[in-house]
Amino acid sequence: MASADQLINAFTTLLVTIDPPGLAPLFLGLTVGMSRPERKQVALRGTTIAFIILAVFALFGSSVLGVLGISIGAFRLAGGLLLFWIAFEMVFEKRQDRKEKTTEVAITKDHIENIAVFPLALPLIAGPGAISATILLGGTLPSTVERAQLIGVIAGCLLITLVVLFLADRLDRFLGVTGRAILTRLLGVILAALAAQFVVDGAKSALNLISATPT
């Protein structure tokens, strides 16, 4: 069974990577012209699909890496670097610009009924960062009970995301441009620290493998 510290670390990593407050204005942009019930339907469908995607990676991500011959240590190192880059984008507001461009492309190319799948579920909620974080966390929680706990953490993060999307218009007015910028940068710094820890753990694991290899 996972410790409280492991579960808190998993919850923080996933929640910061998904970034629900940052999704609120993008969700409003995607659902322009929709009624409140229609927005709730899109939000519910999008978060449900994202949960399924992340749960699958939580259960089978490590197995896929094993088939490909990639060690958990190597993936921690690579995944930590990826999360660090996402944190860098959050601190310097590059990520929000990229997500806004994604939503603009989606509105012109996809029918309005499909936005719950693309781009809301993938890649805005279950994006590369969230998927990488899920696989990394799954590697540190190998037992069946721990994986079940991780899926529970994922469900909790996406429940918060769903509530934020339901209240997106109010949250966006409350935070404003300045509030969103401050919150995004703060979350980016936290994610950078978590990413650095993944890199350190991955480097230690890789060094242990090298030292354990017979010469």
PDB file of C-alpha atoms in Angstrom, residues 10-191:
ATOM      1  CA  ALA A  10       1.141  11.789  -6.986  1.00  0.00           C
ATOM      2  CA  PHE A  11      -1.875  14.042  -6.434  1.00  0.00           C
ATOM      3  CA  THR A  12       0.233  17.212  -6.548  1.00  0.00           C
ATOM      4  CA  THR A  13       2.144  16.123  -9.650  1.00  0.00           C
ATOM      5  CA  LEU A  14      -0.973  15.232 -11.627  1.00  0.00           C
ATOM      6  CA  LEU A  15      -3.011  18.230 -10.509  1.00  0.00           C
ATOM      7  CA  VAL A  16      -0.237  20.704 -11.338  1.00  0.00           C
ATOM      8  CA  THR A  17       0.419  19.005 -14.694  1.00  0.00           C
ATOM      9  CA  ILE A  18      -3.256  19.051 -15.690  1.00  0.00           C
ATOM     10  CA  ASP A  19      -3.559  22.667 -14.439  1.00  0.00           C
ATOM     11  CA  PRO A  20      -7.385  23.010 -14.053  1.00  0.00           C
ATOM     12  CA  PRO A  21      -7.338  26.827 -13.540  1.00  0.00           C
ATOM     13  CA  GLY A  22      -5.397  27.204 -16.796  1.00  0.00           C
ATOM     14  CA  LEU A  23      -7.991  25.089 -18.598  1.00  0.00           C
ATOM     15  CA  ALA A  24     -10.911  27.311 -17.547  1.00  0.00           C
ATOM     16  CA  PRO A  25     -10.451  30.157 -20.096  1.00  0.00           C
ATOM     17  CA  LEU A  26      -9.598  27.652 -22.845  1.00  0.00           C
ATOM     18  CA  PHE A  27     -12.756  25.675 -22.090  1.00  0.00           C
ATOM     19  CA  LEU A  28     -14.803  28.863 -22.301  1.00  0.00           C
ATOM     20  CA  GLY A  29     -13.213  29.631 -25.678  1.00  0.00           C
ATOM     21  CA  LEU A  30     -14.008  26.141 -26.958  1.00  0.00           C
ATOM     22  CA  THR A  31     -17.641  26.275 -25.873  1.00  0.00           C
ATOM     23  CA  VAL A  32     -18.566  29.767 -27.058  1.00  0.00           C
ATOM     24  CA  GLY A  33     -22.256  29.883 -27.972  1.00  0.00           C
ATOM     25  CA  MET A  34     -23.166  26.812 -25.914  1.00  0.00           C
ATOM     26  CA  SER A  35     -25.729  26.826 -23.129  1.00  0.00           C
ATOM     27  CA  ARG A  36     -24.701  25.935 -19.571  1.00  0.00           C
ATOM     28  CA  PRO A  37     -26.156  22.362 -19.818  1.00  0.00           C
ATOM     29  CA  GLU A  38     -24.273  21.822 -23.098  1.00  0.00           C
ATOM     30  CA  ARG A  39     -21.029  23.034 -21.506  1.00  0.00           C
ATOM     31  CA  LYS A  40     -21.540  20.678 -18.574  1.00  0.00           C
ATOM     32  CA  GLN A  41     -22.100  17.800 -20.993  1.00  0.00           C
ATOM     33  CA  VAL A  42     -18.874  18.595 -22.865  1.00  0.00           C
ATOM     34  CA  ALA A  43     -16.944  18.948 -19.587  1.00  0.00           C
ATOM     35  CA  LEU A  44     -18.280  15.631 -18.227  1.00  0.00           C
ATOM     36  CA  ARG A  45     -17.536  13.744 -21.431  1.00  0.00           C
ATOM     37  CA  GLY A  46     -14.065  15.276 -21.779  1.00  0.00           C
ATOM     38  CA  THR A  47     -12.975  14.507 -18.210  1.00  0.00           C
ATOM     39  CA  THR A  48     -14.396  10.955 -18.445  1.00  0.00           C
ATOM     40  CA  ILE A  49     -12.408  10.244 -21.606  1.00  0.00           C
ATOM     41  CA  ALA A  50      -9.286  11.777 -20.038  1.00  0.00           C
ATOM     42  CA  PHE A  51      -9.750   9.547 -16.969  1.00  0.00           C
ATOM     43  CA  ILE A  52      -9.931   6.433 -19.143  1.00  0.00           C
ATOM     44  CA  ILE A  53      -6.756   7.464 -21.013  1.00  0.00           C
ATOM     45  CA  LEU A  54      -4.772   8.148 -17.840  1.00  0.00           C
ATOM     46  CA  ALA A  55      -6.079   5.027 -16.075  1.00  0.00           C
ATOM     47  CA  VAL A  56      -4.929   2.858 -18.988  1.00  0.00           C
ATOM     48  CA  PHE A  57      -1.445   4.391 -18.825  1.00  0.00           C
ATOM     49  CA  ALA A  58      -1.404   3.962 -15.031  1.00  0.00           C
ATOM     50  CA  LEU A  59      -2.161   0.247 -15.396  1.00  0.00           C
ATOM     51  CA  PHE A  60      -0.167  -0.671 -18.490  1.00  0.00           C
ATOM     52  CA  GLY A  61       2.384   2.111 -19.028  1.00  0.00           C
ATOM     53  CA  SER A  62       5.195   0.315 -17.186  1.00  0.00           C
ATOM     54  CA  SER A  63       4.455  -2.935 -19.049  1.00  0.00           C
ATOM     55  CA  VAL A  64       4.702  -1.149 -22.390  1.00  0.00           C
ATOM     56  CA  LEU A  65       8.067   0.300 -21.340  1.00  0.00           C
ATOM     57  CA  GLY A  66       9.247  -3.185 -20.387  1.00  0.00           C
ATOM     58  CA  VAL A  67       8.259  -4.563 -23.794  1.00  0.00           C
ATOM     59  CA  LEU A  68      10.195  -1.741 -25.436  1.00  0.00           C
ATOM     60  CA  GLY A  69      13.219  -2.451 -23.219  1.00  0.00           C
ATOM     61  CA  ILE A  70      13.038   0.924 -21.468  1.00  0.00           C
ATOM     62  CA  SER A  71      13.860   0.891 -17.754  1.00  0.00           C
ATOM     63  CA  ILE A  72      11.787   2.854 -15.257  1.00  0.00           C
ATOM     64  CA  GLY A  73      14.946   4.765 -14.315  1.00  0.00           C
ATOM     65  CA  ALA A  74      15.470   5.895 -17.903  1.00  0.00           C
ATOM     66  CA  PHE A  75      11.833   6.922 -18.223  1.00  0.00           C
ATOM     67  CA  ARG A  76      11.987   8.827 -14.935  1.00  0.00           C
ATOM     68  CA  LEU A  77      14.951  10.732 -16.291  1.00  0.00           C
ATOM     69  CA  ALA A  78      13.288  11.479 -19.648  1.00  0.00           C
ATOM     70  CA  GLY A  79       9.872  12.128 -18.102  1.00  0.00           C
ATOM     71  CA  GLY A  80      11.365  14.431 -15.488  1.00  0.00           C
ATOM     72  CA  LEU A  81      13.036  16.481 -18.209  1.00  0.00           C
ATOM     73  CA  LEU A  82       9.741  16.673 -20.112  1.00  0.00           C
ATOM     74  CA  LEU A  83       7.878  17.814 -16.992  1.00  0.00           C
ATOM     75  CA  PHE A  84      10.621  20.352 -16.324  1.00  0.00           C
ATOM     76  CA  TRP A  85      10.113  21.766 -19.822  1.00  0.00           C
ATOM     77  CA  ILE A  86       6.363  22.024 -19.174  1.00  0.00           C
ATOM     78  CA  ALA A  87       7.139  23.805 -15.886  1.00  0.00           C
ATOM     79  CA  PHE A  88       9.435  26.196 -17.785  1.00  0.00           C
ATOM     80  CA  GLU A  89       6.601  26.955 -20.211  1.00  0.00           C
ATOM     81  CA  MET A  90       4.191  27.562 -17.316  1.00  0.00           C
ATOM     82  CA  VAL A  91       6.554  29.968 -15.560  1.00  0.00           C
ATOM     83  CA  PHE A  92       7.198  31.936 -18.754  1.00  0.00           C
ATOM     84  CA  GLU A  93       3.591  31.628 -20.052  1.00  0.00           C
ATOM     85  CA  LYS A  94       4.548  29.657 -23.155  1.00  0.00           C
ATOM     86  CA  ARG A  95       2.251  26.708 -22.394  1.00  0.00           C
ATOM     87  CA  GLN A  96      -0.925  28.791 -22.287  1.00  0.00           C
ATOM     88  CA  ASP A  97      -0.117  30.325 -25.673  1.00  0.00           C
ATOM     89  CA  ARG A  98       0.419  26.861 -27.179  1.00  0.00           C
ATOM     90  CA  LYS A  99      -2.851  25.562 -25.732  1.00  0.00           C
ATOM     91  CA  GLU A 100      -4.727  28.568 -27.067  1.00  0.00           C
ATOM     92  CA  LYS A 101      -3.364  27.868 -30.549  1.00  0.00           C
ATOM     93  CA  THR A 102      -4.506  24.239 -30.193  1.00  0.00           C
ATOM     94  CA  THR A 103      -8.048  25.323 -29.353  1.00  0.00           C
ATOM     95  CA  GLU A 104      -8.152  27.721 -32.317  1.00  0.00           C
ATOM     96  CA  VAL A 105      -7.123  24.955 -34.713  1.00  0.00           C
ATOM     97  CA  ALA A 106      -9.668  22.586 -33.168  1.00  0.00           C
ATOM     98  CA  ILE A 107     -12.555  25.022 -33.600  1.00  0.00           C
ATOM     99  CA  THR A 108     -11.879  25.405 -37.312  1.00  0.00           C
ATOM    100  CA  LYS A 109     -11.189  21.724 -38.084  1.00  0.00           C
ATOM    101  CA  ASP A 110     -13.507  19.753 -35.799  1.00  0.00           C
ATOM    102  CA  HIS A 111     -17.231  19.811 -35.354  1.00  0.00           C
ATOM    103  CA  ILE A 112     -18.432  21.345 -32.117  1.00  0.00           C
ATOM    104  CA  GLU A 113     -19.814  18.010 -30.795  1.00  0.00           C
ATOM    105  CA  ASN A 114     -16.346  16.411 -30.942  1.00  0.00           C
ATOM    106  CA  ILE A 115     -14.446  18.989 -28.893  1.00  0.00           C
ATOM    107  CA  ALA A 116     -14.892  16.896 -25.748  1.00  0.00           C
ATOM    108  CA  VAL A 117     -12.557  14.322 -27.324  1.00  0.00           C
ATOM    109  CA  PHE A 118     -10.228  16.724 -29.140  1.00  0.00           C
ATOM    110  CA  PRO A 119      -8.843  18.986 -27.882  1.00  0.00           C
ATOM    111  CA  LEU A 120     -10.419  18.901 -24.388  1.00  0.00           C
ATOM    112  CA  ALA A 121      -9.694  15.303 -23.306  1.00  0.00           C
ATOM    113  CA  LEU A 122      -6.616  14.983 -25.489  1.00  0.00           C
ATOM    114  CA  PRO A 123      -4.315  16.911 -25.391  1.00  0.00           C
ATOM    115  CA  LEU A 124      -5.585  19.646 -23.038  1.00  0.00           C
ATOM    116  CA  ILE A 125      -6.394  17.423 -20.029  1.00  0.00           C
ATOM    117  CA  ALA A 126      -4.582  14.142 -20.752  1.00  0.00           C
ATOM    118  CA  GLY A 127      -1.643  15.739 -22.530  1.00  0.00           C
ATOM    119  CA  PRO A 128       1.952  14.496 -22.864  1.00  0.00           C
ATOM    120  CA  GLY A 129       2.886  15.860 -19.449  1.00  0.00           C
ATOM    121  CA  ALA A 130      -0.039  14.193 -17.624  1.00  0.00           C
ATOM    122  CA  ILE A 131       0.548  10.898 -19.455  1.00  0.00           C
ATOM    123  CA  SER A 132       4.276  10.959 -18.684  1.00  0.00           C
ATOM    124  CA  ALA A 133       3.589  11.784 -15.035  1.00  0.00           C
ATOM    125  CA  THR A 134       1.068   8.932 -14.826  1.00  0.00           C
ATOM    126  CA  ILE A 135       3.552   6.398 -16.212  1.00  0.00           C
ATOM    127  CA  LEU A 136       6.263   7.691 -13.871  1.00  0.00           C
ATOM    128  CA  LEU A 137       3.976   7.420 -10.865  1.00  0.00           C
ATOM    129  CA  GLY A 138       2.795   3.980 -11.957  1.00  0.00           C
ATOM    130  CA  GLY A 139       6.422   2.847 -11.990  1.00  0.00           C
ATOM    131  CA  THR A 140       6.845   3.856  -8.354  1.00  0.00           C
ATOM    132  CA  LEU A 141       3.586   2.128  -7.329  1.00  0.00           C
ATOM    133  CA  PRO A 142       3.941  -1.392  -8.748  1.00  0.00           C
ATOM    134  CA  SER A 143       1.494  -3.463  -6.677  1.00  0.00           C
ATOM    135  CA  THR A 144      -2.187  -3.944  -7.556  1.00  0.00           C
ATOM    136  CA  VAL A 145      -3.373  -2.058  -4.461  1.00  0.00           C
ATOM    137  CA  GLU A 146      -0.987   0.852  -5.165  1.00  0.00           C
ATOM    138  CA  ARG A 147      -2.148   1.048  -8.797  1.00  0.00           C
ATOM    139  CA  ALA A 148      -5.743   1.125  -7.562  1.00  0.00           C
ATOM    140  CA  GLN A 149      -4.789   3.977  -5.230  1.00  0.00           C
ATOM    141  CA  LEU A 150      -3.139   5.802  -8.144  1.00  0.00           C
ATOM    142  CA  ILE A 151      -6.314   5.451 -10.216  1.00  0.00           C
ATOM    143  CA  GLY A 152      -8.194   6.883  -7.239  1.00  0.00           C
ATOM    144  CA  VAL A 153      -5.798   9.847  -7.215  1.00  0.00           C
ATOM    145  CA  ILE A 154      -6.357  10.330 -10.956  1.00  0.00           C
ATOM    146  CA  ALA A 155     -10.123  10.254 -10.376  1.00  0.00           C
ATOM    147  CA  GLY A 156      -9.765  12.864  -7.627  1.00  0.00           C
ATOM    148  CA  CYS A 157      -7.700  15.178  -9.845  1.00  0.00           C
ATOM    149  CA  LEU A 158     -10.177  14.891 -12.706  1.00  0.00           C
ATOM    150  CA  LEU A 159     -13.115  15.443 -10.352  1.00  0.00           C
ATOM    151  CA  ILE A 160     -11.507  18.743  -9.345  1.00  0.00           C
ATOM    152  CA  THR A 161     -10.939  19.496 -13.038  1.00  0.00           C
ATOM    153  CA  LEU A 162     -14.613  18.773 -13.768  1.00  0.00           C
ATOM    154  CA  VAL A 163     -15.756  21.126 -10.979  1.00  0.00           C
ATOM    155  CA  VAL A 164     -13.419  23.844 -12.305  1.00  0.00           C
ATOM    156  CA  LEU A 165     -14.845  23.426 -15.827  1.00  0.00           C
ATOM    157  CA  PHE A 166     -18.399  23.572 -14.464  1.00  0.00           C
ATOM    158  CA  LEU A 167     -17.489  26.867 -12.752  1.00  0.00           C
ATOM    159  CA  ALA A 168     -15.176  28.080 -15.537  1.00  0.00           C
ATOM    160  CA  ASP A 169     -17.007  31.339 -16.211  1.00  0.00           C
ATOM    161  CA  ARG A 170     -17.057  32.331 -12.529  1.00  0.00           C
ATOM    162  CA  LEU A 171     -13.454  31.233 -11.930  1.00  0.00           C
ATOM    163  CA  ASP A 172     -12.224  33.143 -14.954  1.00  0.00           C
ATOM    164  CA  ARG A 173     -13.920  36.335 -13.752  1.00  0.00           C
ATOM    165  CA  PHE A 174     -12.623  35.840 -10.201  1.00  0.00           C
ATOM    166  CA  LEU A 175      -8.977  35.243 -11.118  1.00  0.00           C
ATOM    167  CA  GLY A 176      -8.698  37.655 -14.029  1.00  0.00           C
ATOM    168  CA  VAL A 177      -5.592  37.875 -16.190  1.00  0.00           C
ATOM    169  CA  THR A 178      -3.290  38.772 -13.290  1.00  0.00           C
ATOM    170  CA  GLY A 179      -4.601  36.033 -11.003  1.00  0.00           C
ATOM    171  CA  ARG A 180      -4.238  33.373 -13.690  1.00  0.00           C
ATOM    172  CA  ALA A 181      -0.683  34.493 -14.443  1.00  0.00           C
ATOM    173  CA  ILE A 182       0.344  34.379 -10.775  1.00  0.00           C
ATOM    174  CA  LEU A 183      -1.282  30.976 -10.181  1.00  0.00           C
ATOM    175  CA  THR A 184       0.202  29.447 -13.342  1.00  0.00           C
ATOM    176  CA  ARG A 185       3.709  30.622 -12.439  1.00  0.00           C
ATOM    177  CA  LEU A 186       3.358  29.315  -8.882  1.00  0.00           C
ATOM    178  CA  LEU A 187       2.220  25.909 -10.133  1.00  0.00           C
ATOM    179  CA  GLY A 188       5.068  25.950 -12.649  1.00  0.00           C
ATOM    180  CA  VAL A 189       7.659  26.385  -9.881  1.00  0.00           C
ATOM    181  CA  ILE A 190       6.116  23.494  -7.916  1.00  0.00           C
ATOM    182  CA  LEU A 191       6.120  21.289 -11.011  1.00  0.00           C
TER     183      LEU A 191
END
